PDB file of C-alpha atoms in Angstrom:
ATOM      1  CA  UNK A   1       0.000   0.000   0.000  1.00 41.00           C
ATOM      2  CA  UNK A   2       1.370   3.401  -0.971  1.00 47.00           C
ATOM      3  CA  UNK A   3       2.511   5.333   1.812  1.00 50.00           C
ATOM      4  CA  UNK A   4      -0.008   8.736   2.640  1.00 54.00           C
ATOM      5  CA  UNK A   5       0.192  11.872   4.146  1.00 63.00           C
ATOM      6  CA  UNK A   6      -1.317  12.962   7.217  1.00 74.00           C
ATOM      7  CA  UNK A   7      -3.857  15.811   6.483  1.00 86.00           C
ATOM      8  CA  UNK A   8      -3.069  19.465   6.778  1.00 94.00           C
ATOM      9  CA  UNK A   9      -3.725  22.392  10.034  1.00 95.00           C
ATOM     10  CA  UNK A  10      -5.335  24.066   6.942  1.00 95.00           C
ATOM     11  CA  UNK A  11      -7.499  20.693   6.560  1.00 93.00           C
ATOM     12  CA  UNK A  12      -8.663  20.951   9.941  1.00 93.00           C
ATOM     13  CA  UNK A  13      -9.144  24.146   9.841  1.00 94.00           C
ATOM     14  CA  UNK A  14     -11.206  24.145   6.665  1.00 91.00           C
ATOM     15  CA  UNK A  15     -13.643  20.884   7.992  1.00 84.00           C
ATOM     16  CA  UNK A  16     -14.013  21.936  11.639  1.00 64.00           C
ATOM     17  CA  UNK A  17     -14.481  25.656  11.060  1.00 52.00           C
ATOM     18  CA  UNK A  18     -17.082  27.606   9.759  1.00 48.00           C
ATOM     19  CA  UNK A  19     -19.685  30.015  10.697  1.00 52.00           C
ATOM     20  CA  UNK A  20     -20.951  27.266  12.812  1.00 53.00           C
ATOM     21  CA  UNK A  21     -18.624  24.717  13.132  1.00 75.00           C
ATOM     22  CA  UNK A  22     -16.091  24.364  16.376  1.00 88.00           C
ATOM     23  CA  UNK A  23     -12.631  26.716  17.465  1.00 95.00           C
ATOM     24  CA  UNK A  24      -9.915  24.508  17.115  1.00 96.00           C
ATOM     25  CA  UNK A  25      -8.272  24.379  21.158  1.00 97.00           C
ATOM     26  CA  UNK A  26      -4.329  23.656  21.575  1.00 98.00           C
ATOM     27  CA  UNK A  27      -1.489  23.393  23.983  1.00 98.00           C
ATOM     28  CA  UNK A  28       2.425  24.520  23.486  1.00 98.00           C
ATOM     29  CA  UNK A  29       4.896  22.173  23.802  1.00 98.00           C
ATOM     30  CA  UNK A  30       7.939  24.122  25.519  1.00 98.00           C
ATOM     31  CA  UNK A  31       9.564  21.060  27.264  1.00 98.00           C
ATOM     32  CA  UNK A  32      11.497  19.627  24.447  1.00 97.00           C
ATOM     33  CA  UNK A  33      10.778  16.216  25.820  1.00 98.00           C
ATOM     34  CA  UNK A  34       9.132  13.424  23.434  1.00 98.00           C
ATOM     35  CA  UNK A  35       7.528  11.642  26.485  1.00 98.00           C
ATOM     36  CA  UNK A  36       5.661  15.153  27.937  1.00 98.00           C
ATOM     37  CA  UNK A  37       5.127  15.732  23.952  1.00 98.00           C
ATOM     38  CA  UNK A  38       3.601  12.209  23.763  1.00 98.00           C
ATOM     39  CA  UNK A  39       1.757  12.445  26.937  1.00 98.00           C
ATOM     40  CA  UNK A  40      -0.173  15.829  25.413  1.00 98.00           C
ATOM     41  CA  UNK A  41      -0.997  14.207  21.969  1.00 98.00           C
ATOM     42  CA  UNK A  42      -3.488  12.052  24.014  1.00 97.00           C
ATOM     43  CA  UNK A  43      -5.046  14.149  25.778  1.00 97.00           C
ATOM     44  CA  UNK A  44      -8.276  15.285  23.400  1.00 97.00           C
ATOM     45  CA  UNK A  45      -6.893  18.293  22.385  1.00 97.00           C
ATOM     46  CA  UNK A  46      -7.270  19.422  18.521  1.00 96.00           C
ATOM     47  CA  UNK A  47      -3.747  20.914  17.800  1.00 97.00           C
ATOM     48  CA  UNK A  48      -0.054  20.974  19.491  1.00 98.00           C
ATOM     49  CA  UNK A  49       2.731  23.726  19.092  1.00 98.00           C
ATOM     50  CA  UNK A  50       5.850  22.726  19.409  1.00 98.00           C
ATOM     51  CA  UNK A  51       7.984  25.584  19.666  1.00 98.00           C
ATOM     52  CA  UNK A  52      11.837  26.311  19.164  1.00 98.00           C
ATOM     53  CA  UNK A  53      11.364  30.213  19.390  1.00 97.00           C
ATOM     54  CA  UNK A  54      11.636  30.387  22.999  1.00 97.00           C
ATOM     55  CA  UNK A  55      12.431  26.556  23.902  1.00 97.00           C
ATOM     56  CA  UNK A  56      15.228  24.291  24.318  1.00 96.00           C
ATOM     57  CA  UNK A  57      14.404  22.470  20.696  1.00 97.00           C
ATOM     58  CA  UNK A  58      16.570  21.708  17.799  1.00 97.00           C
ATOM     59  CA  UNK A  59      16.224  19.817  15.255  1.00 97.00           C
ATOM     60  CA  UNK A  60      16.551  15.994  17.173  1.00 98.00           C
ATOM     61  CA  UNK A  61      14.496  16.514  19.524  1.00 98.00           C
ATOM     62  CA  UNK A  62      11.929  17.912  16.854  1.00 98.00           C
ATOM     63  CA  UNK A  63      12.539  15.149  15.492  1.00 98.00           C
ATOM     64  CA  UNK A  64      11.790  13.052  18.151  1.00 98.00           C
ATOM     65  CA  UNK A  65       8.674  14.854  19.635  1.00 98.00           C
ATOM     66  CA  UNK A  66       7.261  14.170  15.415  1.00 97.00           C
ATOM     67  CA  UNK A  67       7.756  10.299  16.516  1.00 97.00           C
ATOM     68  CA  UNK A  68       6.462  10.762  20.089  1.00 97.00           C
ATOM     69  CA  UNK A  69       2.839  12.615  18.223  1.00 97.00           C
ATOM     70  CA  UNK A  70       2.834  10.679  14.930  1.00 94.00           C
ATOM     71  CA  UNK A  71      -0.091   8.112  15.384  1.00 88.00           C
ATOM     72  CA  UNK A  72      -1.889  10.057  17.950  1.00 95.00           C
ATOM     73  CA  UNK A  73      -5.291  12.094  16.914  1.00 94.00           C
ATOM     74  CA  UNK A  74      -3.859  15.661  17.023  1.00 96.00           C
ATOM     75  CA  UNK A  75      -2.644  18.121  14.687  1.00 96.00           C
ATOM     76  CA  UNK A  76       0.981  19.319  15.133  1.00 97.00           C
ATOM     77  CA  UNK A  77       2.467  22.543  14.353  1.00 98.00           C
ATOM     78  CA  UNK A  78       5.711  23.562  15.385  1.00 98.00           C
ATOM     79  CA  UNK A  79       7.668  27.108  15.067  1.00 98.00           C
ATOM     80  CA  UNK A  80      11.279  27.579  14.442  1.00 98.00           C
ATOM     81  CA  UNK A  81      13.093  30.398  16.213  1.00 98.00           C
ATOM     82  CA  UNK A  82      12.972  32.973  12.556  1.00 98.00           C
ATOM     83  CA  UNK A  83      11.398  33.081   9.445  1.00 98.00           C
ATOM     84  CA  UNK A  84      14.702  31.887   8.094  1.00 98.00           C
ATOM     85  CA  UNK A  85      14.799  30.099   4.601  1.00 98.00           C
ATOM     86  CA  UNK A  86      17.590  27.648   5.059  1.00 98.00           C
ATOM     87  CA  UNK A  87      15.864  26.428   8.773  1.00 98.00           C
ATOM     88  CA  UNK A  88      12.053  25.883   7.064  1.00 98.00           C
ATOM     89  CA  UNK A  89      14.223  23.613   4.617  1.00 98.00           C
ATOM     90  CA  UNK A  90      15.202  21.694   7.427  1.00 98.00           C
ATOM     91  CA  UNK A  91      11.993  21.499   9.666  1.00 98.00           C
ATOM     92  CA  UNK A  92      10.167  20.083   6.221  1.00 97.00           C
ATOM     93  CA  UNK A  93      12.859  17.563   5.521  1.00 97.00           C
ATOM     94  CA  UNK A  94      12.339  16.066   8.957  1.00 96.00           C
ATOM     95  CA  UNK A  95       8.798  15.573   8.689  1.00 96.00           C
ATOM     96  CA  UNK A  96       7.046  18.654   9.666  1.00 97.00           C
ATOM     97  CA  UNK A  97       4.046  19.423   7.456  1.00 96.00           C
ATOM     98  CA  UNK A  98       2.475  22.353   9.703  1.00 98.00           C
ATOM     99  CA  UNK A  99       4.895  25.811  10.322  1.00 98.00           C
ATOM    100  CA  UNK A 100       3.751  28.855  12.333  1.00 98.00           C
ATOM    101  CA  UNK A 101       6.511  31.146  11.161  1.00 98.00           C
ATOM    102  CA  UNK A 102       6.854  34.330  14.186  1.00 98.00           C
ATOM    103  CA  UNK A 103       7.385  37.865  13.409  1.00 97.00           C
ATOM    104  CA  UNK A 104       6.423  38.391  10.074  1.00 98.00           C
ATOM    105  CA  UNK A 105       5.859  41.968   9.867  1.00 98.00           C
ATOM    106  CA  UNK A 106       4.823  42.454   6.115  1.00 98.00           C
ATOM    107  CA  UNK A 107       3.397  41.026   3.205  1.00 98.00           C
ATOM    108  CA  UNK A 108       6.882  40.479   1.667  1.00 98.00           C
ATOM    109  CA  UNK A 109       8.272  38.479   4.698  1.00 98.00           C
ATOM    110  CA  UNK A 110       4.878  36.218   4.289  1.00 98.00           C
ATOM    111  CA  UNK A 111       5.642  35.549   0.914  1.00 98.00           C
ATOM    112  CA  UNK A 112       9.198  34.962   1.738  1.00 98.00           C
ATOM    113  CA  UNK A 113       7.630  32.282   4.337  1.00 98.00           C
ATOM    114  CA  UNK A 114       5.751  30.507   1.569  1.00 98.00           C
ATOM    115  CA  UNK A 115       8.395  30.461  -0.758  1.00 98.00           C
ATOM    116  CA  UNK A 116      10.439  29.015   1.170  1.00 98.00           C
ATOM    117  CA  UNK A 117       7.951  25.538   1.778  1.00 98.00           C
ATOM    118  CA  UNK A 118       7.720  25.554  -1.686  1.00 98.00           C
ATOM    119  CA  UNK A 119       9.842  23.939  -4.594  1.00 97.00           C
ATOM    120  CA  UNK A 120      10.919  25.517  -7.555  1.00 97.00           C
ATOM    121  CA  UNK A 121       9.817  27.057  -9.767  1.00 96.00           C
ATOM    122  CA  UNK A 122       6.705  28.029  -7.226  1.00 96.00           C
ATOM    123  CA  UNK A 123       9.573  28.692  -4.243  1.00 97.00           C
ATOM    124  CA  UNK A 124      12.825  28.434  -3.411  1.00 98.00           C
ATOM    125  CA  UNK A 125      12.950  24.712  -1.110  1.00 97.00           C
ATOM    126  CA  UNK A 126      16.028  22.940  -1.696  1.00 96.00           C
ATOM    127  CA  UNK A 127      15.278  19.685  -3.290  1.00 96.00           C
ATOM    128  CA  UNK A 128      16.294  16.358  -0.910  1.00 94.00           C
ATOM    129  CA  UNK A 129      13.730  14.430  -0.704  1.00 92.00           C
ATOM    130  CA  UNK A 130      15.622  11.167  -1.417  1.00 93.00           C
ATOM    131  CA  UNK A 131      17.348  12.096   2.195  1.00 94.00           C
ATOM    132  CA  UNK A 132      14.180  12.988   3.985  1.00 95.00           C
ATOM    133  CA  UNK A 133      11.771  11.553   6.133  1.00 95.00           C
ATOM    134  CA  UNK A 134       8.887  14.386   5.112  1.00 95.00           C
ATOM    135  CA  UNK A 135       8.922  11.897   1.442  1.00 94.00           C
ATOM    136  CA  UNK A 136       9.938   9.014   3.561  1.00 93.00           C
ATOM    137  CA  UNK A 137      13.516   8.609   1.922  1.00 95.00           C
ATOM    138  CA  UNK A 138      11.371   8.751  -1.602  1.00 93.00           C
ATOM    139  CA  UNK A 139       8.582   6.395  -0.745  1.00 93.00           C
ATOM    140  CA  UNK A 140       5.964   8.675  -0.742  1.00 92.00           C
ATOM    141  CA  UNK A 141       4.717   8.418  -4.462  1.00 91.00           C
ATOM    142  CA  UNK A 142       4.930  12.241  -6.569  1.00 92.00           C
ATOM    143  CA  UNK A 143       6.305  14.070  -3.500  1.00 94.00           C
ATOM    144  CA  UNK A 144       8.012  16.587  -5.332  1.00 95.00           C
ATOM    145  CA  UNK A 145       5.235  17.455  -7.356  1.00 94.00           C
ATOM    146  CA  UNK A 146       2.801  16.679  -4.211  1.00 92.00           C
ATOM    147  CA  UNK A 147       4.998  18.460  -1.430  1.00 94.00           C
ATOM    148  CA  UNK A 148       2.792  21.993  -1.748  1.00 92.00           C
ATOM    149  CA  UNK A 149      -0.471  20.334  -0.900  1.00 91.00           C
ATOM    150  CA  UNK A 150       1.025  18.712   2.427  1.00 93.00           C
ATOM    151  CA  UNK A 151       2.053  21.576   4.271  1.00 97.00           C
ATOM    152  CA  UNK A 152       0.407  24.469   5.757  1.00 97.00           C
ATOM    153  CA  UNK A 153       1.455  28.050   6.537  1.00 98.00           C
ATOM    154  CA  UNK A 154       0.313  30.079   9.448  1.00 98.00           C
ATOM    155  CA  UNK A 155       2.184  33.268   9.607  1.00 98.00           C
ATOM    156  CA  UNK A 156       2.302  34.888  13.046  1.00 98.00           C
ATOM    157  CA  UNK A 157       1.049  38.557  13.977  1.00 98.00           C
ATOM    158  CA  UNK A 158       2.689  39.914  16.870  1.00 98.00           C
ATOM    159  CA  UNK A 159       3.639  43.773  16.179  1.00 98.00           C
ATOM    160  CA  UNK A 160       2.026  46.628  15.658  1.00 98.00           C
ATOM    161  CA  UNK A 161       4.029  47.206  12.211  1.00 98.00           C
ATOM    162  CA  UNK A 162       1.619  43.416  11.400  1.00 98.00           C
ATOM    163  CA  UNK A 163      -1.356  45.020  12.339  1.00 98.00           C
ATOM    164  CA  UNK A 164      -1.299  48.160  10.118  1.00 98.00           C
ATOM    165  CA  UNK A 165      -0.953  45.580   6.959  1.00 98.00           C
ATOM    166  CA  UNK A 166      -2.783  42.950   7.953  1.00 98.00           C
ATOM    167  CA  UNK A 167      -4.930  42.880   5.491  1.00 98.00           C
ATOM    168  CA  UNK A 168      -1.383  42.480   2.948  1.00 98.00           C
ATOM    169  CA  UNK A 169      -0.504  40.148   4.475  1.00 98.00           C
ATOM    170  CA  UNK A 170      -3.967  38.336   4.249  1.00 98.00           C
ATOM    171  CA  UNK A 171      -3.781  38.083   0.649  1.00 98.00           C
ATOM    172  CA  UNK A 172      -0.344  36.497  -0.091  1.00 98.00           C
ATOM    173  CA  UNK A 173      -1.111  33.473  -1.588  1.00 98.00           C
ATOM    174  CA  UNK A 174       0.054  30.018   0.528  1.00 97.00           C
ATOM    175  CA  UNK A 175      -0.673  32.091   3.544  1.00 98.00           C
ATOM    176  CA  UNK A 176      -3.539  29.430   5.261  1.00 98.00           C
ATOM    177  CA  UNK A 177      -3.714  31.263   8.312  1.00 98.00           C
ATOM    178  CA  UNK A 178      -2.610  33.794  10.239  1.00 98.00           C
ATOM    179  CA  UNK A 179      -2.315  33.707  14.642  1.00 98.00           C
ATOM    180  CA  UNK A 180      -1.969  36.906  16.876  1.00 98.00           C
ATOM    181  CA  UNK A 181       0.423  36.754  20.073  1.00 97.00           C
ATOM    182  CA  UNK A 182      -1.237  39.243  22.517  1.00 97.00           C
ATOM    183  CA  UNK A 183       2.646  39.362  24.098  1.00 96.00           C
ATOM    184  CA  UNK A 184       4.916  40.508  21.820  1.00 97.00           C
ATOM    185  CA  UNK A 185       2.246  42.550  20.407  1.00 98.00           C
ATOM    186  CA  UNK A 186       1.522  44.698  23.801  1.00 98.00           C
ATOM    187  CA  UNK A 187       5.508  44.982  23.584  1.00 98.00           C
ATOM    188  CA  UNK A 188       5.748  46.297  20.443  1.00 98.00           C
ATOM    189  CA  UNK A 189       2.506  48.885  21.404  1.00 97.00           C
ATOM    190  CA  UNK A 190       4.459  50.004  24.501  1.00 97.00           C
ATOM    191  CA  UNK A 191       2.906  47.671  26.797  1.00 98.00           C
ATOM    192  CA  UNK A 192       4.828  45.314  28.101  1.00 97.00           C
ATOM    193  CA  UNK A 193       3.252  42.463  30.229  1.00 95.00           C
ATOM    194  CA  UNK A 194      -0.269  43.894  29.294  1.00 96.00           C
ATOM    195  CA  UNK A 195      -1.626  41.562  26.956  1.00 95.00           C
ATOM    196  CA  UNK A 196      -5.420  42.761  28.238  1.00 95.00           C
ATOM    197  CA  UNK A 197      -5.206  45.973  27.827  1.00 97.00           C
ATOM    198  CA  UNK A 198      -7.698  47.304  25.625  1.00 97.00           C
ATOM    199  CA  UNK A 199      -5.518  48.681  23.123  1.00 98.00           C
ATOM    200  CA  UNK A 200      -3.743  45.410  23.004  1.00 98.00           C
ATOM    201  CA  UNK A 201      -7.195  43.843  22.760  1.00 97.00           C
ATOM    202  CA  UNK A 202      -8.618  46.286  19.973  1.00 98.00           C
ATOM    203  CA  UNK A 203      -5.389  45.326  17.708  1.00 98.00           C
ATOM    204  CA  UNK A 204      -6.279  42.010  18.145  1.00 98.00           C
ATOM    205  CA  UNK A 205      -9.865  41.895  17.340  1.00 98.00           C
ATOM    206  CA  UNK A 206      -8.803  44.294  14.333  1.00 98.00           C
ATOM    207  CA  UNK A 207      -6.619  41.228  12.993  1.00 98.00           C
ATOM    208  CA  UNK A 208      -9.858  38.777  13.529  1.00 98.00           C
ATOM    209  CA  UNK A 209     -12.070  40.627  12.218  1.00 98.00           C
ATOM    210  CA  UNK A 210      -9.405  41.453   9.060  1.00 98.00           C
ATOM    211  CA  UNK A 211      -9.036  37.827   8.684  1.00 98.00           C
ATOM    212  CA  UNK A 212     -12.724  36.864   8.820  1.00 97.00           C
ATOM    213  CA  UNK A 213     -13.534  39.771   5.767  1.00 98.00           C
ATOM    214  CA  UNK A 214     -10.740  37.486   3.942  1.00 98.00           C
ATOM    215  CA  UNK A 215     -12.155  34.337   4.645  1.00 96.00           C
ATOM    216  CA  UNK A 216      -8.632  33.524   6.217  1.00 97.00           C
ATOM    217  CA  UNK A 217      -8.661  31.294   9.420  1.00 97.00           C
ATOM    218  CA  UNK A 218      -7.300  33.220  12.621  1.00 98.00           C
ATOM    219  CA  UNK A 219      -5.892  32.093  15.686  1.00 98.00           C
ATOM    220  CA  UNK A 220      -4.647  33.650  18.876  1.00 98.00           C
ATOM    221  CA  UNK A 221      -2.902  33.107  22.255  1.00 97.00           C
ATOM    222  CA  UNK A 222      -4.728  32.899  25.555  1.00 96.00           C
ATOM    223  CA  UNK A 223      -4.279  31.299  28.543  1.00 95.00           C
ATOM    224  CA  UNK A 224      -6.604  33.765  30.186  1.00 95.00           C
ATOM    225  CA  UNK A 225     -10.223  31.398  30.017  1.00 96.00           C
ATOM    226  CA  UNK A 226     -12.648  34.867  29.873  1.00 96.00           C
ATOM    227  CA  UNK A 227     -10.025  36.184  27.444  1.00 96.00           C
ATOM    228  CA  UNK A 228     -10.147  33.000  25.203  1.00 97.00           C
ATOM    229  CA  UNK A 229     -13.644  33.009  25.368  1.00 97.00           C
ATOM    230  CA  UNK A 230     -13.558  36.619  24.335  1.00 97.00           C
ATOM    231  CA  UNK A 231     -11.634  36.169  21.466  1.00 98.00           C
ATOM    232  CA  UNK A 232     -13.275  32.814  20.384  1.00 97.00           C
ATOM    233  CA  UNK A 233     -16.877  34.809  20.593  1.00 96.00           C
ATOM    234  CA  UNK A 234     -14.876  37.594  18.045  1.00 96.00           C
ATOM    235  CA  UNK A 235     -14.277  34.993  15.420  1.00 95.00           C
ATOM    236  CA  UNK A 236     -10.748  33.340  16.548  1.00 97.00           C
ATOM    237  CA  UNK A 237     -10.891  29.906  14.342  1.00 96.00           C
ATOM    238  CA  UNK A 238      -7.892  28.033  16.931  1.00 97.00           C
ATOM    239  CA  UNK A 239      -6.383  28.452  20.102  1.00 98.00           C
ATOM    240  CA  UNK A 240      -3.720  27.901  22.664  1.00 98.00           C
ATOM    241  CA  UNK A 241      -5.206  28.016  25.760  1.00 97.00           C
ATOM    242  CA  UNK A 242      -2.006  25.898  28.038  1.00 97.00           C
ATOM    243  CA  UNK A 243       1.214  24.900  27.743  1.00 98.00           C
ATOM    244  CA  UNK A 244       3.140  22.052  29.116  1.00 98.00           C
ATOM    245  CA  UNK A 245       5.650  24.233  31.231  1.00 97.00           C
ATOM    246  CA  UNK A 246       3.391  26.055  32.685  1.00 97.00           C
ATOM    247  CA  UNK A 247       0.338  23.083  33.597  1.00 97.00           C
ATOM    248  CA  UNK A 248       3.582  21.517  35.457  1.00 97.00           C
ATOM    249  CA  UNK A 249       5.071  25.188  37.057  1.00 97.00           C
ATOM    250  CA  UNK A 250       1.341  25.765  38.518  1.00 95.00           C
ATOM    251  CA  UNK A 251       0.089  22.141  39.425  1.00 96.00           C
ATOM    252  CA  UNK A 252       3.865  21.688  41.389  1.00 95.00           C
ATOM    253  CA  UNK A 253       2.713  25.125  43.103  1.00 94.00           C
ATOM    254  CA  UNK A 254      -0.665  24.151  43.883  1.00 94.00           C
ATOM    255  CA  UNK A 255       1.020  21.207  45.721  1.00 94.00           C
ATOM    256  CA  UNK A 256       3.729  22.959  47.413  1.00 94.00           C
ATOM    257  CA  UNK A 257       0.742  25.723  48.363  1.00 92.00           C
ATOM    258  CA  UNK A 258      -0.775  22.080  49.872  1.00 91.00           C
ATOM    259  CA  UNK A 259       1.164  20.529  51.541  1.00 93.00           C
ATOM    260  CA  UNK A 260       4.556  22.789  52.784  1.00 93.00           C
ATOM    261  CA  UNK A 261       4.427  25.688  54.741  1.00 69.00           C
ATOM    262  CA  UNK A 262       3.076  28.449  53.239  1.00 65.00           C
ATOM    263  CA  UNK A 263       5.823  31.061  53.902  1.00 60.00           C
ATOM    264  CA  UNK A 264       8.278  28.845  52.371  1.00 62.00           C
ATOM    265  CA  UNK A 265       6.493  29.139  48.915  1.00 52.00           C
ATOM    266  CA  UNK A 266       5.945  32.810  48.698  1.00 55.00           C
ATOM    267  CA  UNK A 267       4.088  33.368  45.087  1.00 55.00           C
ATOM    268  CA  UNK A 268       6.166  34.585  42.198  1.00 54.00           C
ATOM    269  CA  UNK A 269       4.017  35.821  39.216  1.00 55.00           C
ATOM    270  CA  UNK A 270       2.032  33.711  38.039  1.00 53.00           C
ATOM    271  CA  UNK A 271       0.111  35.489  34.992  1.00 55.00           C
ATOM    272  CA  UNK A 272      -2.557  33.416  33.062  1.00 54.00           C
ATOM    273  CA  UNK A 273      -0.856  34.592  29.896  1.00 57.00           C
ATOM    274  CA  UNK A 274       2.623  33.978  28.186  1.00 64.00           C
TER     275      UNK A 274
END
């Protein structure tokens, strides 16, 4: 039997969504551990980010967290540190079908983002598929001329330059989604550690609502449950709502809070948001 590929984010997105249809809920993986990675893909959750931006992950343990998930009933996306056209090469060559490329602040740097998953002529991929486990070392029949159609490309908002265009960067074609980080967005406003402030949360229901009048699937980043709900009742498609590092920072407080002296386990901060 031929070998297949696993459907798309942008599948999921396009046969769960809708006008009516359900959000799409998800959890970071920060860890860089296959077990905690494996150990999430069970859990019911639609969708997984595994990130490199701000976690201990290279490529092998990319690698291995892919092998951990593969098999389970979740959608995984995972995010290299930059928008960098040599590193996307990489990421697809091991296996990984669904990007969320961070900081893209323009309609060029999405189209850079989509050229790069793409091979020539259409893009700019380097072609080694006979050394790759995304075409499984060549067994997957027509993946050169196939490789487009497996791999989706959600470009991340997260500045205020992103907001003001938007709407450019909407339109580049291959873009199958766009997701807002309330964090580095309230930075770049001015407003550091104030992802719910309401200029913060104006920008980001201006990027929802931009998305919507596209008929482009949006996302966003909220640990906060009234904020999620918030954004989820202003049109946000998928969501990331926990992450691993921060379920296990909390639950170990909650049982230090339990069962050691209080005054020994003064709080620290311990903000709903990322």
């Amino acid at each position: 039997m031929p070998l297949r590929i696993d459907d798309t984010f942008r599948d999921a997105l396009a046969s769960q969504t809708g006008e009516t249809g359900r959000p799409l809920a998800g959890m970071w993986i920060c860890s860089g551990s296959p077990l905690v990675a494996e150990l999430c893909a069970g859990s019911g959750l639609d969708w997984l980010l595994v990130d490199a931006e701000h976690s201990p992950n290279g490529l092998e343990s990319i690698l291995a967290q892919l092998q951990a998930i593969h098999g389970y009933p979740v959608h995984t996306l995972v995010r290299p540190p930059v928008n960098d056209t040599v590193l996307i090469k990489q990421y697809l060559d091991l296996g990984v079908q669904n990007l969320l490329l961070p900081m893209v602040n323009s309609a060029a740097e999405a189209e850079a983002a989509v050229a790069a998953t793409r091979y020539p002529p259409q893009g700019v991929r380097g072609v080694g598929s006979a050394l790759a486990r995304a075409a499984r070392w060549n067994r997957v029949p027509d993946y050169l001329a196939r490789a487009g159609e497996t791999i989706s490309v959600t470009v991340q908002i997260e500045s205020a330059a992103a907001v003001t265009v938007v709407e450019n960067i909407l339109a580049v074609d291959g873009v199958d989604a766009i997701f807002v980080g309330p964090s580095d967005l309230a930075a770049s406003m001015g407003l550091l550690g104030q992802q719910e402030h309401p200029e913060v949360r104006a920008a980001v229901e201006h990027c929802l609502a931009a998305a919507k009048a596209a008929g482009i699937p949006a996302g966003v980043n909220a640990f906060n449950p009234d904020t999620a709900r918030h954004y989820l009742d202003q049109g946000a498609k998928f969501i990331l709502v926990g992450a691993d590092v921060a379920l296990l920072a909390r639950g170990s407080e909650a049982l230090a809070a339990q069962y050691v002296q209080a005054e020994k386990h003064a709080g620290g901060d311990t903000t709903a948001s990322y």
